[in-house]
PDB file of C-alpha atoms in Angstrom:
ATOM      1  CA  GLU A   1      16.747 -10.680  16.508  1.00 80.00           C
ATOM      2  CA  ALA A   2      13.523 -12.233  15.202  1.00 79.00           C
ATOM      3  CA  GLN A   3      13.869 -12.764  11.487  1.00 92.00           C
ATOM      4  CA  VAL A   4      13.323 -14.833   8.393  1.00 95.00           C
ATOM      5  CA  THR A   5      16.467 -15.474   6.376  1.00 97.00           C
ATOM      6  CA  GLN A   6      16.777 -16.621   2.797  1.00 97.00           C
ATOM      7  CA  ASN A   7      19.778 -17.763   0.836  1.00 97.00           C
ATOM      8  CA  PRO A   8      20.992 -16.990  -1.673  1.00 97.00           C
ATOM      9  CA  ARG A   9      19.783 -13.421  -2.137  1.00 97.00           C
ATOM     10  CA  TYR A  10      20.699 -13.413  -5.814  1.00 97.00           C
ATOM     11  CA  LEU A  11      21.166 -16.326  -8.169  1.00 97.00           C
ATOM     12  CA  ILE A  12      21.758 -16.634 -11.887  1.00 97.00           C
ATOM     13  CA  THR A  13      21.546 -20.171 -13.200  1.00 96.00           C
ATOM     14  CA  VAL A  14      20.886 -22.114 -16.378  1.00 96.00           C
ATOM     15  CA  THR A  15      17.907 -24.123 -17.493  1.00 97.00           C
ATOM     16  CA  GLY A  16      17.740 -27.584 -15.952  1.00 96.00           C
ATOM     17  CA  LYS A  17      20.299 -27.141 -13.185  1.00 96.00           C
ATOM     18  CA  LYS A  18      18.684 -28.115  -9.897  1.00 97.00           C
ATOM     19  CA  LEU A  19      18.758 -25.486  -7.181  1.00 97.00           C
ATOM     20  CA  THR A  20      17.550 -24.967  -3.641  1.00 98.00           C
ATOM     21  CA  VAL A  21      16.638 -21.702  -1.971  1.00 98.00           C
ATOM     22  CA  THR A  22      16.831 -21.996   1.783  1.00 98.00           C
ATOM     23  CA  CYS A  23      14.491 -20.310   4.238  1.00 98.00           C
ATOM     24  CA  SER A  24      14.894 -20.263   7.987  1.00 98.00           C
ATOM     25  CA  GLN A  25      13.012 -18.537  10.807  1.00 96.00           C
ATOM     26  CA  ASN A  26      13.983 -18.191  14.448  1.00 94.00           C
ATOM     27  CA  MET A  27      10.561 -17.328  15.880  1.00 91.00           C
ATOM     28  CA  ASN A  28       9.209 -20.859  16.403  1.00 91.00           C
ATOM     29  CA  HIS A  29       6.498 -20.151  13.848  1.00 91.00           C
ATOM     30  CA  GLU A  30       4.230 -22.955  12.729  1.00 90.00           C
ATOM     31  CA  TYR A  31       3.170 -21.502   9.383  1.00 91.00           C
ATOM     32  CA  MET A  32       5.615 -20.930   6.544  1.00 94.00           C
ATOM     33  CA  SER A  33       5.056 -20.168   2.905  1.00 94.00           C
ATOM     34  CA  TRP A  34       6.766 -19.336  -0.369  1.00 97.00           C
ATOM     35  CA  TYR A  35       5.691 -16.653  -2.824  1.00 96.00           C
ATOM     36  CA  ARG A  36       6.900 -15.438  -6.144  1.00 97.00           C
ATOM     37  CA  GLN A  37       6.461 -11.867  -7.248  1.00 96.00           C
ATOM     38  CA  ASP A  38       6.335 -10.841 -10.883  1.00 95.00           C
ATOM     39  CA  PRO A  39       5.628  -7.428 -12.437  1.00 90.00           C
ATOM     40  CA  GLY A  40       1.921  -6.984 -13.088  1.00 87.00           C
ATOM     41  CA  LEU A  41       1.031 -10.214 -11.309  1.00 90.00           C
ATOM     42  CA  GLY A  42       1.712  -9.404  -7.686  1.00 89.00           C
ATOM     43  CA  LEU A  43       2.582 -11.924  -5.009  1.00 93.00           C
ATOM     44  CA  ARG A  44       1.444 -15.462  -5.723  1.00 94.00           C
ATOM     45  CA  GLN A  45       1.684 -18.328  -3.290  1.00 94.00           C
ATOM     46  CA  ILE A  46       3.707 -21.342  -4.394  1.00 96.00           C
ATOM     47  CA  TYR A  47       3.538 -23.679  -1.406  1.00 96.00           C
ATOM     48  CA  TYR A  48       2.716 -23.376   2.253  1.00 93.00           C
ATOM     49  CA  SER A  49       3.176 -25.419   5.390  1.00 93.00           C
ATOM     50  CA  MET A  50       0.962 -25.393   8.453  1.00 89.00           C
ATOM     51  CA  ASN A  51       3.482 -27.286  10.554  1.00 89.00           C
ATOM     52  CA  VAL A  52       6.272 -29.823  10.403  1.00 92.00           C
ATOM     53  CA  GLU A  53       5.699 -32.507   7.752  1.00 91.00           C
ATOM     54  CA  VAL A  54       2.537 -30.735   6.509  1.00 91.00           C
ATOM     55  CA  THR A  55       2.792 -28.992   3.157  1.00 94.00           C
ATOM     56  CA  ASP A  56       0.208 -27.917   0.593  1.00 92.00           C
ATOM     57  CA  LYS A  57       0.144 -26.413  -2.861  1.00 93.00           C
ATOM     58  CA  GLY A  58      -0.626 -22.757  -3.349  1.00 91.00           C
ATOM     59  CA  ASP A  59      -1.748 -21.129  -6.572  1.00 90.00           C
ATOM     60  CA  VAL A  60       1.392 -21.724  -8.655  1.00 95.00           C
ATOM     61  CA  PRO A  61       3.126 -24.921  -7.475  1.00 96.00           C
ATOM     62  CA  GLU A  62       4.174 -26.314 -10.866  1.00 96.00           C
ATOM     63  CA  GLY A  63       7.914 -26.792 -11.146  1.00 97.00           C
ATOM     64  CA  TYR A  64       8.564 -26.418  -7.420  1.00 98.00           C
ATOM     65  CA  LYS A  65       8.979 -28.714  -4.450  1.00 98.00           C
ATOM     66  CA  VAL A  66       9.212 -28.015  -0.739  1.00 97.00           C
ATOM     67  CA  SER A  67       9.893 -29.923   2.438  1.00 96.00           C
ATOM     68  CA  ARG A  68       9.310 -29.178   6.108  1.00 97.00           C
ATOM     69  CA  LYS A  69      11.377 -31.622   8.125  1.00 96.00           C
ATOM     70  CA  GLU A  70      11.958 -29.200  10.970  1.00 96.00           C
ATOM     71  CA  LYS A  71       9.975 -26.253  12.215  1.00 95.00           C
ATOM     72  CA  ARG A  72      12.509 -23.560  11.421  1.00 96.00           C
ATOM     73  CA  ASN A  73      13.396 -24.508   7.831  1.00 97.00           C
ATOM     74  CA  PHE A  74      11.335 -24.534   4.648  1.00 98.00           C
ATOM     75  CA  PRO A  75      13.521 -24.911   1.554  1.00 98.00           C
ATOM     76  CA  LEU A  76      12.200 -24.316  -1.962  1.00 98.00           C
ATOM     77  CA  ILE A  77      13.525 -26.726  -4.560  1.00 98.00           C
ATOM     78  CA  LEU A  78      13.534 -26.225  -8.304  1.00 97.00           C
ATOM     79  CA  GLU A  79      14.376 -29.637  -9.775  1.00 95.00           C
ATOM     80  CA  SER A  80      14.714 -28.401 -13.353  1.00 97.00           C
ATOM     81  CA  PRO A  81      14.499 -24.621 -13.501  1.00 97.00           C
ATOM     82  CA  SER A  82      13.144 -22.956 -16.615  1.00 97.00           C
ATOM     83  CA  PRO A  83      13.255 -19.309 -17.749  1.00 97.00           C
ATOM     84  CA  ASN A  84       9.624 -18.767 -16.728  1.00 96.00           C
ATOM     85  CA  GLN A  85      10.731 -19.297 -13.143  1.00 98.00           C
ATOM     86  CA  THR A  86      12.811 -16.145 -13.281  1.00 98.00           C
ATOM     87  CA  SER A  87      11.264 -14.116 -10.490  1.00 97.00           C
ATOM     88  CA  LEU A  88      11.627 -12.559  -7.057  1.00 97.00           C
ATOM     89  CA  TYR A  89      10.931 -15.141  -4.365  1.00 98.00           C
ATOM     90  CA  PHE A  90       9.853 -14.467  -0.808  1.00 97.00           C
ATOM     91  CA  CYS A  91       9.647 -16.813   2.117  1.00 97.00           C
ATOM     92  CA  ALA A  92       7.309 -15.859   4.965  1.00 94.00           C
ATOM     93  CA  SER A  93       6.336 -17.198   8.353  1.00 93.00           C
ATOM     94  CA  SER A  94       3.715 -16.558  10.998  1.00 88.00           C
ATOM     95  CA  LEU A  95       2.947 -18.002  14.393  1.00 83.00           C
ATOM     96  CA  SER A  96      -0.149 -19.881  13.269  1.00 73.00           C
ATOM     97  CA  PHE A  97      -2.453 -19.409  10.331  1.00 66.00           C
ATOM     98  CA  PHE A  98      -5.633 -20.309  12.158  1.00 63.00           C
ATOM     99  CA  ARG A  99      -5.648 -17.617  14.788  1.00 59.00           C
ATOM    100  CA  SER A 100      -8.204 -14.882  14.296  1.00 51.00           C
ATOM    101  CA  THR A 101      -5.872 -12.225  15.648  1.00 57.00           C
ATOM    102  CA  PRO A 102      -3.732 -10.219  13.234  1.00 58.00           C
ATOM    103  CA  ASP A 103      -1.261 -13.017  12.918  1.00 63.00           C
ATOM    104  CA  THR A 104       0.901 -11.189  10.500  1.00 75.00           C
ATOM    105  CA  GLN A 105       3.411 -12.836   8.266  1.00 82.00           C
ATOM    106  CA  TYR A 106       7.060 -11.900   8.486  1.00 90.00           C
ATOM    107  CA  PHE A 107       8.778 -11.925   5.135  1.00 93.00           C
ATOM    108  CA  GLY A 108      12.345 -12.801   4.319  1.00 96.00           C
ATOM    109  CA  PRO A 109      14.454 -10.342   2.309  1.00 96.00           C
ATOM    110  CA  GLY A 110      13.777 -12.053  -1.011  1.00 97.00           C
ATOM    111  CA  THR A 111      15.769 -14.073  -3.528  1.00 97.00           C
ATOM    112  CA  ARG A 112      16.115 -12.735  -7.023  1.00 97.00           C
ATOM    113  CA  LEU A 113      16.438 -15.700  -9.377  1.00 97.00           C
ATOM    114  CA  THR A 114      17.346 -15.525 -13.048  1.00 97.00           C
ATOM    115  CA  VAL A 115      17.168 -18.676 -15.149  1.00 97.00           C
ATOM    116  CA  LEU A 116      18.924 -18.406 -18.504  1.00 96.00           C
TER     117      LEU A 116
ATOM    118  CA  GLY B   1     -11.981 -18.063  -8.302  1.00 72.00           C
ATOM    119  CA  GLN B   2     -10.666 -15.483  -5.921  1.00 82.00           C
ATOM    120  CA  ASN B   3     -10.349 -11.921  -7.160  1.00 90.00           C
ATOM    121  CA  ILE B   4      -8.811  -8.888  -5.508  1.00 95.00           C
ATOM    122  CA  ASP B   5      -8.737  -5.510  -7.222  1.00 96.00           C
ATOM    123  CA  GLN B   6      -6.679  -2.442  -6.419  1.00 97.00           C
ATOM    124  CA  PRO B   7      -5.739   0.577  -8.509  1.00 97.00           C
ATOM    125  CA  THR B   8      -2.399   0.079 -10.193  1.00 96.00           C
ATOM    126  CA  GLU B   9      -0.932   3.485  -9.455  1.00 97.00           C
ATOM    127  CA  MET B  10      -1.725   6.615  -7.472  1.00 97.00           C
ATOM    128  CA  THR B  11       0.017   9.915  -6.961  1.00 97.00           C
ATOM    129  CA  ALA B  12      -0.446  12.238  -4.011  1.00 97.00           C
ATOM    130  CA  THR B  13       1.187  15.315  -2.565  1.00 97.00           C
ATOM    131  CA  GLU B  14       3.365  15.437   0.519  1.00 97.00           C
ATOM    132  CA  GLY B  15       1.275  16.339   3.575  1.00 97.00           C
ATOM    133  CA  ALA B  16      -1.993  15.281   1.951  1.00 97.00           C
ATOM    134  CA  ILE B  17      -4.312  12.338   2.646  1.00 97.00           C
ATOM    135  CA  VAL B  18      -4.685   9.433   0.249  1.00 98.00           C
ATOM    136  CA  GLN B  19      -7.128   6.542   0.209  1.00 98.00           C
ATOM    137  CA  ILE B  20      -6.225   3.263  -1.480  1.00 98.00           C
ATOM    138  CA  ASN B  21      -9.180   1.040  -2.226  1.00 98.00           C
ATOM    139  CA  CYS B  22      -9.364  -2.724  -2.403  1.00 98.00           C
ATOM    140  CA  THR B  23     -12.355  -4.760  -3.523  1.00 97.00           C
ATOM    141  CA  TYR B  24     -12.502  -8.502  -3.279  1.00 96.00           C
ATOM    142  CA  GLN B  25     -14.669 -11.369  -4.419  1.00 94.00           C
ATOM    143  CA  THR B  26     -13.606 -14.440  -2.502  1.00 87.00           C
ATOM    144  CA  SER B  27     -15.081 -17.487  -0.874  1.00 83.00           C
ATOM    145  CA  GLY B  28     -14.479 -18.082   2.817  1.00 85.00           C
ATOM    146  CA  PHE B  29     -13.282 -14.644   3.925  1.00 88.00           C
ATOM    147  CA  ASN B  30     -11.232 -14.741   7.124  1.00 86.00           C
ATOM    148  CA  GLY B  31      -9.547 -11.381   7.400  1.00 90.00           C
ATOM    149  CA  LEU B  32      -7.850  -8.730   5.292  1.00 93.00           C
ATOM    150  CA  PHE B  33      -4.293  -7.472   5.543  1.00 93.00           C
ATOM    151  CA  TRP B  34      -2.530  -4.414   4.203  1.00 95.00           C
ATOM    152  CA  TYR B  35       1.196  -4.537   3.566  1.00 95.00           C
ATOM    153  CA  GLN B  36       3.672  -1.905   2.494  1.00 96.00           C
ATOM    154  CA  GLN B  37       6.464  -2.815   0.113  1.00 96.00           C
ATOM    155  CA  HIS B  38       9.289  -0.511  -0.909  1.00 96.00           C
ATOM    156  CA  ALA B  39      10.926  -1.255  -4.226  1.00 91.00           C
ATOM    157  CA  GLY B  40      13.219  -4.279  -4.020  1.00 88.00           C
ATOM    158  CA  GLU B  41      12.328  -4.991  -0.404  1.00 93.00           C
ATOM    159  CA  ALA B  42      10.097  -7.425   1.450  1.00 94.00           C
ATOM    160  CA  PRO B  43       6.506  -6.546   2.328  1.00 94.00           C
ATOM    161  CA  THR B  44       5.942  -5.308   5.866  1.00 92.00           C
ATOM    162  CA  PHE B  45       2.695  -5.538   7.814  1.00 90.00           C
ATOM    163  CA  LEU B  46       0.569  -2.414   8.163  1.00 93.00           C
ATOM    164  CA  SER B  47      -2.883  -3.429   9.318  1.00 92.00           C
ATOM    165  CA  TYR B  48      -5.425  -6.169   9.714  1.00 90.00           C
ATOM    166  CA  ASN B  49      -9.243  -6.147   9.655  1.00 92.00           C
ATOM    167  CA  VAL B  50     -11.537  -9.074  10.286  1.00 89.00           C
ATOM    168  CA  LEU B  51     -14.633  -7.207  11.522  1.00 92.00           C
ATOM    169  CA  ASP B  52     -16.387  -4.287   9.839  1.00 96.00           C
ATOM    170  CA  GLY B  53     -15.154  -0.866  10.750  1.00 96.00           C
ATOM    171  CA  LEU B  54     -12.102   1.278  11.028  1.00 96.00           C
ATOM    172  CA  GLU B  55      -8.762   0.334  12.570  1.00 92.00           C
ATOM    173  CA  GLU B  56      -6.458   3.250  13.277  1.00 93.00           C
ATOM    174  CA  LYS B  57      -2.735   3.035  13.800  1.00 89.00           C
ATOM    175  CA  GLY B  58      -0.945   6.366  13.813  1.00 93.00           C
ATOM    176  CA  ARG B  59      -0.976   7.921  10.340  1.00 96.00           C
ATOM    177  CA  PHE B  60      -2.465   4.759   8.851  1.00 96.00           C
ATOM    178  CA  SER B  61      -6.067   3.574   9.082  1.00 96.00           C
ATOM    179  CA  SER B  62      -7.806   0.676   7.432  1.00 97.00           C
ATOM    180  CA  PHE B  63     -11.505   0.124   6.894  1.00 98.00           C
ATOM    181  CA  LEU B  64     -13.449  -3.011   6.086  1.00 97.00           C
ATOM    182  CA  SER B  65     -16.978  -3.677   4.884  1.00 97.00           C
ATOM    183  CA  ARG B  66     -17.505  -7.410   4.553  1.00 95.00           C
ATOM    184  CA  SER B  67     -20.982  -7.064   3.018  1.00 94.00           C
ATOM    185  CA  LYS B  68     -19.566  -4.888   0.241  1.00 95.00           C
ATOM    186  CA  GLY B  69     -16.321  -6.845  -0.176  1.00 96.00           C
ATOM    187  CA  TYR B  70     -14.476  -3.583   0.249  1.00 96.00           C
ATOM    188  CA  SER B  71     -11.547  -2.209   2.188  1.00 98.00           C
ATOM    189  CA  TYR B  72      -9.473   0.921   2.068  1.00 98.00           C
ATOM    190  CA  LEU B  73      -6.169   2.051   3.497  1.00 98.00           C
ATOM    191  CA  LEU B  74      -6.010   5.701   4.517  1.00 98.00           C
ATOM    192  CA  LEU B  75      -2.655   7.411   4.795  1.00 97.00           C
ATOM    193  CA  LYS B  76      -2.576  10.829   6.442  1.00 97.00           C
ATOM    194  CA  GLU B  77       0.108  13.517   6.489  1.00 97.00           C
ATOM    195  CA  LEU B  78       1.873  11.873   3.602  1.00 97.00           C
ATOM    196  CA  GLN B  79       5.650  11.800   3.673  1.00 97.00           C
ATOM    197  CA  MET B  80       8.077  11.130   0.857  1.00 97.00           C
ATOM    198  CA  LYS B  81       9.031   7.843   2.524  1.00 96.00           C
ATOM    199  CA  ASP B  82       5.447   6.633   2.009  1.00 97.00           C
ATOM    200  CA  SER B  83       6.235   6.195  -1.682  1.00 98.00           C
ATOM    201  CA  ALA B  84       5.874   2.436  -1.996  1.00 97.00           C
ATOM    202  CA  SER B  85       3.536  -0.282  -3.170  1.00 97.00           C
ATOM    203  CA  TYR B  86       0.585  -1.138  -0.943  1.00 98.00           C
ATOM    204  CA  LEU B  87      -0.673  -4.687  -1.052  1.00 97.00           C
ATOM    205  CA  CYS B  88      -4.127  -5.833  -0.074  1.00 96.00           C
ATOM    206  CA  ALA B  89      -4.326  -9.503   0.932  1.00 94.00           C
ATOM    207  CA  VAL B  90      -7.301 -11.625   1.901  1.00 92.00           C
ATOM    208  CA  ARG B  91      -6.980 -14.562   4.235  1.00 88.00           C
ATOM    209  CA  LEU B  92      -9.294 -17.393   3.279  1.00 85.00           C
ATOM    210  CA  GLN B  93     -10.851 -20.160   5.290  1.00 80.00           C
ATOM    211  CA  LEU B  94      -9.448 -23.647   4.911  1.00 72.00           C
ATOM    212  CA  PRO B  95      -9.699 -26.249   3.559  1.00 67.00           C
ATOM    213  CA  GLY B  96     -10.279 -25.774  -0.103  1.00 64.00           C
ATOM    214  CA  ASN B  97      -8.590 -22.405  -0.578  1.00 66.00           C
ATOM    215  CA  THR B  98      -5.143 -20.984  -0.875  1.00 70.00           C
ATOM    216  CA  PRO B  99      -4.639 -19.477   2.599  1.00 79.00           C
ATOM    217  CA  LEU B 100      -3.693 -15.956   1.577  1.00 85.00           C
ATOM    218  CA  VAL B 101      -4.387 -14.215  -1.722  1.00 90.00           C
ATOM    219  CA  PHE B 102      -2.755 -10.906  -2.636  1.00 93.00           C
ATOM    220  CA  GLY B 103      -3.952  -8.159  -4.899  1.00 95.00           C
ATOM    221  CA  LYS B 104      -1.469  -6.888  -7.473  1.00 95.00           C
ATOM    222  CA  GLY B 105      -0.617  -3.887  -5.371  1.00 96.00           C
ATOM    223  CA  THR B 106      -1.003  -0.126  -5.711  1.00 97.00           C
ATOM    224  CA  ARG B 107       2.130   1.866  -6.416  1.00 97.00           C
ATOM    225  CA  LEU B 108       1.908   5.175  -4.575  1.00 98.00           C
ATOM    226  CA  SER B 109       4.120   8.074  -5.532  1.00 97.00           C
ATOM    227  CA  VAL B 110       4.335  10.972  -3.099  1.00 97.00           C
ATOM    228  CA  ILE B 111       5.422  14.207  -4.728  1.00 96.00           C
ATOM    229  CA  ALA B 112       6.545  17.484  -3.209  1.00 94.00           C
TER     230      ALA B 112
END
């Protein structure tokens, strides 16, 4: 089954304790991205990747890191989490961002992160 | 900066038609998406417009006017399961832009 998976789905942690949220897709998609969703603010892009070893900042990259060493995986790293990073995080992928066809993004199920 | 506006909330009656508007002011427009998101779940793709006009897909239609920076999503024969948030998202040309910018979403409540 074609899907985007994220782990963990729920995480409660404390300020400063490094964590990684994994994201994996099995559709051979080139484009992957991370979003956070907060009440009243909508979905905001954190980082994106056009292909392996190519990553770029989105609108809210501060406090986050990503890597794209292989096509299927795009982990999100919080080196020193803070309470303002408490949010719902979504990973998404699509075949290619540059196509003019409705190259829709497929979203993972989300990771609800609480930083105390 | 990029700006996308949608109404925050709407209420409509089961069986009726509802239109959700989206206006945008962006640089380097390269397509507009509509997504549906049920509470606590991931967004799912509904429609895509890159040229002016109406795209119809079953009970859902989406319209785009690039000159007006305007789109709407039309939902017909509303069902209770259509209660969800509807997200308008604009794809932007690269380089120099964030690839995809979302509006804050419109929460639709369908009542009996």
